[in-house]
PDB file of C-alpha atoms and ligand atoms in Angstrom:
ATOM      1  CA  MET A   1       0.156   0.240   0.225  1.00 66.00           C
ATOM      2  CA  SER A   2       2.763   2.249   0.763  1.00 85.00           C
ATOM      3  CA  ILE A   3       4.759   1.403  -1.815  1.00 87.00           C
ATOM      4  CA  TRP A   4       1.785   1.796  -4.315  1.00 89.00           C
ATOM      5  CA  PHE A   5       1.446   5.453  -2.519  1.00 89.00           C
ATOM      6  CA  ALA A   6       5.153   6.350  -3.525  1.00 89.00           C
ATOM      7  CA  PHE A   7       4.794   5.104  -6.940  1.00 89.00           C
ATOM      8  CA  LYS A   8       1.971   7.341  -7.363  1.00 90.00           C
ATOM      9  CA  VAL A   9       4.038  10.220  -5.855  1.00 90.00           C
ATOM     10  CA  VAL A  10       6.591   9.527  -8.189  1.00 91.00           C
ATOM     11  CA  VAL A  11       4.730   9.680 -10.886  1.00 91.00           C
ATOM     12  CA  ALA A  12       3.020  13.137 -10.152  1.00 91.00           C
ATOM     13  CA  LEU A  13       6.101  14.354  -9.570  1.00 92.00           C
ATOM     14  CA  GLY A  14       7.284  13.132 -13.256  1.00 91.00           C
ATOM     15  CA  ALA A  15       4.270  14.757 -14.565  1.00 91.00           C
ATOM     16  CA  ALA A  16       4.410  18.049 -12.891  1.00 91.00           C
ATOM     17  CA  LEU A  17       8.228  18.392 -13.823  1.00 91.00           C
ATOM     18  CA  LEU A  18       7.328  17.640 -17.239  1.00 91.00           C
ATOM     19  CA  LEU A  19       4.571  19.814 -17.731  1.00 91.00           C
ATOM     20  CA  VAL A  20       7.225  22.712 -16.032  1.00 91.00           C
ATOM     21  CA  ARG A  21       9.681  21.984 -18.666  1.00 90.00           C
ATOM     22  CA  VAL A  22       7.175  22.056 -21.432  1.00 87.00           C
ATOM     23  CA  GLY A  23       5.734  25.428 -20.142  1.00 86.00           C
ATOM     24  CA  PHE A  24       9.262  27.204 -20.139  1.00 85.00           C
ATOM     25  CA  ALA A  25      10.255  25.910 -23.745  1.00 85.00           C
ATOM     26  CA  PHE A  26       6.831  27.052 -24.915  1.00 82.00           C
ATOM     27  CA  LEU A  27       7.757  30.705 -23.153  1.00 81.00           C
ATOM     28  CA  GLY A  28      11.232  30.427 -24.440  1.00 81.00           C
ATOM     29  CA  SER A  29       9.920  30.180 -28.052  1.00 78.00           C
ATOM     30  CA  LEU A  30       7.623  33.202 -27.632  1.00 75.00           C
ATOM     31  CA  ALA A  31      10.601  35.206 -26.894  1.00 76.00           C
ATOM     32  CA  ARG A  32      11.993  36.377 -29.842  1.00 70.00           C
ATOM     33  CA  PRO A  33      15.703  36.662 -29.994  1.00 72.00           C
ATOM     34  CA  VAL A  34      16.710  40.747 -30.108  1.00 70.00           C
ATOM     35  CA  PRO A  35      17.820  41.444 -33.722  1.00 66.00           C
ATOM     36  CA  GLU A  36      21.551  42.025 -34.212  1.00 70.00           C
ATOM     37  CA  PRO A  37      22.100  45.588 -34.801  1.00 65.00           C
ATOM     38  CA  PRO A  38      23.932  45.741 -38.560  1.00 64.00           C
ATOM     39  CA  PRO A  39      27.895  46.068 -37.720  1.00 66.00           C
ATOM     40  CA  PRO A  40      28.848  49.412 -36.884  1.00 60.00           C
ATOM     41  CA  GLY A  41      31.506  49.819 -39.857  1.00 66.00           C
ATOM     42  CA  GLU A  42      28.029  49.884 -42.419  1.00 77.00           C
ATOM     43  CA  LEU A  43      26.278  52.650 -40.228  1.00 83.00           C
ATOM     44  CA  ARG A  44      27.539  56.351 -40.588  1.00 84.00           C
ATOM     45  CA  ARG A  45      27.185  58.719 -38.256  1.00 86.00           C
ATOM     46  CA  VAL A  46      25.147  61.718 -39.808  1.00 88.00           C
ATOM     47  CA  ARG A  47      23.338  65.029 -38.488  1.00 89.00           C
ATOM     48  CA  LEU A  48      20.518  65.476 -41.034  1.00 91.00           C
ATOM     49  CA  THR A  49      17.300  67.585 -40.305  1.00 93.00           C
ATOM     50  CA  TYR A  50      14.173  66.589 -42.351  1.00 95.00           C
ATOM     51  CA  ARG A  51      11.105  68.313 -42.005  1.00 96.00           C
ATOM     52  CA  CYS A  52       7.641  67.345 -42.849  1.00 96.00           C
ATOM     53  CA  SER A  53       6.500  69.566 -45.473  1.00 94.00           C
ATOM     54  CA  LEU A  54       2.646  69.094 -44.432  1.00 95.00           C
ATOM     55  CA  CYS A  55       2.756  69.467 -40.515  1.00 97.00           C
ATOM     56  CA  SER A  56       6.333  70.772 -40.403  1.00 94.00           C
ATOM     57  CA  THR A  57       7.276  67.985 -37.760  1.00 96.00           C
ATOM     58  CA  GLU A  58      11.145  68.144 -37.814  1.00 95.00           C
ATOM     59  CA  VAL A  59      13.586  64.826 -36.966  1.00 95.00           C
ATOM     60  CA  ARG A  60      17.114  64.571 -36.577  1.00 93.00           C
ATOM     61  CA  MET A  61      18.741  61.693 -38.154  1.00 91.00           C
ATOM     62  CA  THR A  62      21.936  60.351 -36.322  1.00 91.00           C
ATOM     63  CA  ALA A  63      22.416  57.090 -37.834  1.00 89.00           C
ATOM     64  CA  ALA A  64      22.214  55.959 -41.375  1.00 88.00           C
ATOM     65  CA  ASN A  65      23.281  53.490 -43.938  1.00 83.00           C
ATOM     66  CA  ASP A  66      24.624  55.953 -46.519  1.00 81.00           C
ATOM     67  CA  GLN A  67      26.186  59.330 -46.173  1.00 78.00           C
ATOM     68  CA  VAL A  68      22.720  60.910 -48.154  1.00 81.00           C
ATOM     69  CA  PRO A  69      20.180  58.120 -46.976  1.00 86.00           C
ATOM     70  CA  GLU A  70      16.589  58.013 -48.115  1.00 89.00           C
ATOM     71  CA  PRO A  71      14.413  60.483 -46.508  1.00 91.00           C
ATOM     72  CA  PRO A  72      12.128  59.341 -43.776  1.00 93.00           C
ATOM     73  CA  ARG A  73       8.243  59.742 -44.376  1.00 95.00           C
ATOM     74  CA  HIS A  74       6.085  61.652 -42.514  1.00 96.00           C
ATOM     75  CA  CYS A  75       2.138  61.870 -43.406  1.00 96.00           C
ATOM     76  CA  GLN A  76       2.580  59.983 -45.950  1.00 94.00           C
ATOM     77  CA  GLU A  77       4.986  62.114 -47.712  1.00 93.00           C
ATOM     78  CA  ASP A  78       9.195  61.891 -47.887  1.00 94.00           C
ATOM     79  CA  MET A  79      10.340  65.059 -45.715  1.00 95.00           C
ATOM     80  CA  ASP A  80      12.452  67.644 -46.449  1.00 94.00           C
ATOM     81  CA  LEU A  81      16.213  67.928 -45.780  1.00 92.00           C
ATOM     82  CA  VAL A  82      16.638  70.782 -43.948  1.00 90.00           C
ATOM     83  CA  THR A  83      20.393  70.630 -43.171  1.00 77.00           C
ATOM     84  CA  PRO A  84      22.474  73.063 -44.843  1.00 67.00           C
ATOM     85  CA  VAL A  85      24.565  70.620 -47.648  1.00 60.00           C
ATOM     86  CA  ASP A  86      27.872  72.481 -46.176  1.00 60.00           C
ATOM     87  CA  ASP A  87      27.119  70.381 -42.777  1.00 53.00           C
ATOM     88  CA  LEU A  88      27.225  67.093 -44.447  1.00 54.00           C
TER      89      LEU A  88
HETATM   90 ZN1   ZN B 101       3.878  65.160 -41.095  1.00 77.64          ZN
END
């Protein structure tokens, strides 16, 4: 009788452990790895200011993959580069 009880306890513990492991594996698969940033050599430090021609929002770009990158978009329109070209 006590052996049967001990057997049931062991089975229950095993099942519980299995559930915990499956749960953690599931959670781990949900946590996506953070994408690697591009190598620093591919990014250029820039100091470009863009202004939205529609709502006048200004943004400053501090890093880009090109010295003269594509302008960002705001209000569905390309933003205007307002940095003087001398500053590039
Ligand atoms: Zn805008």
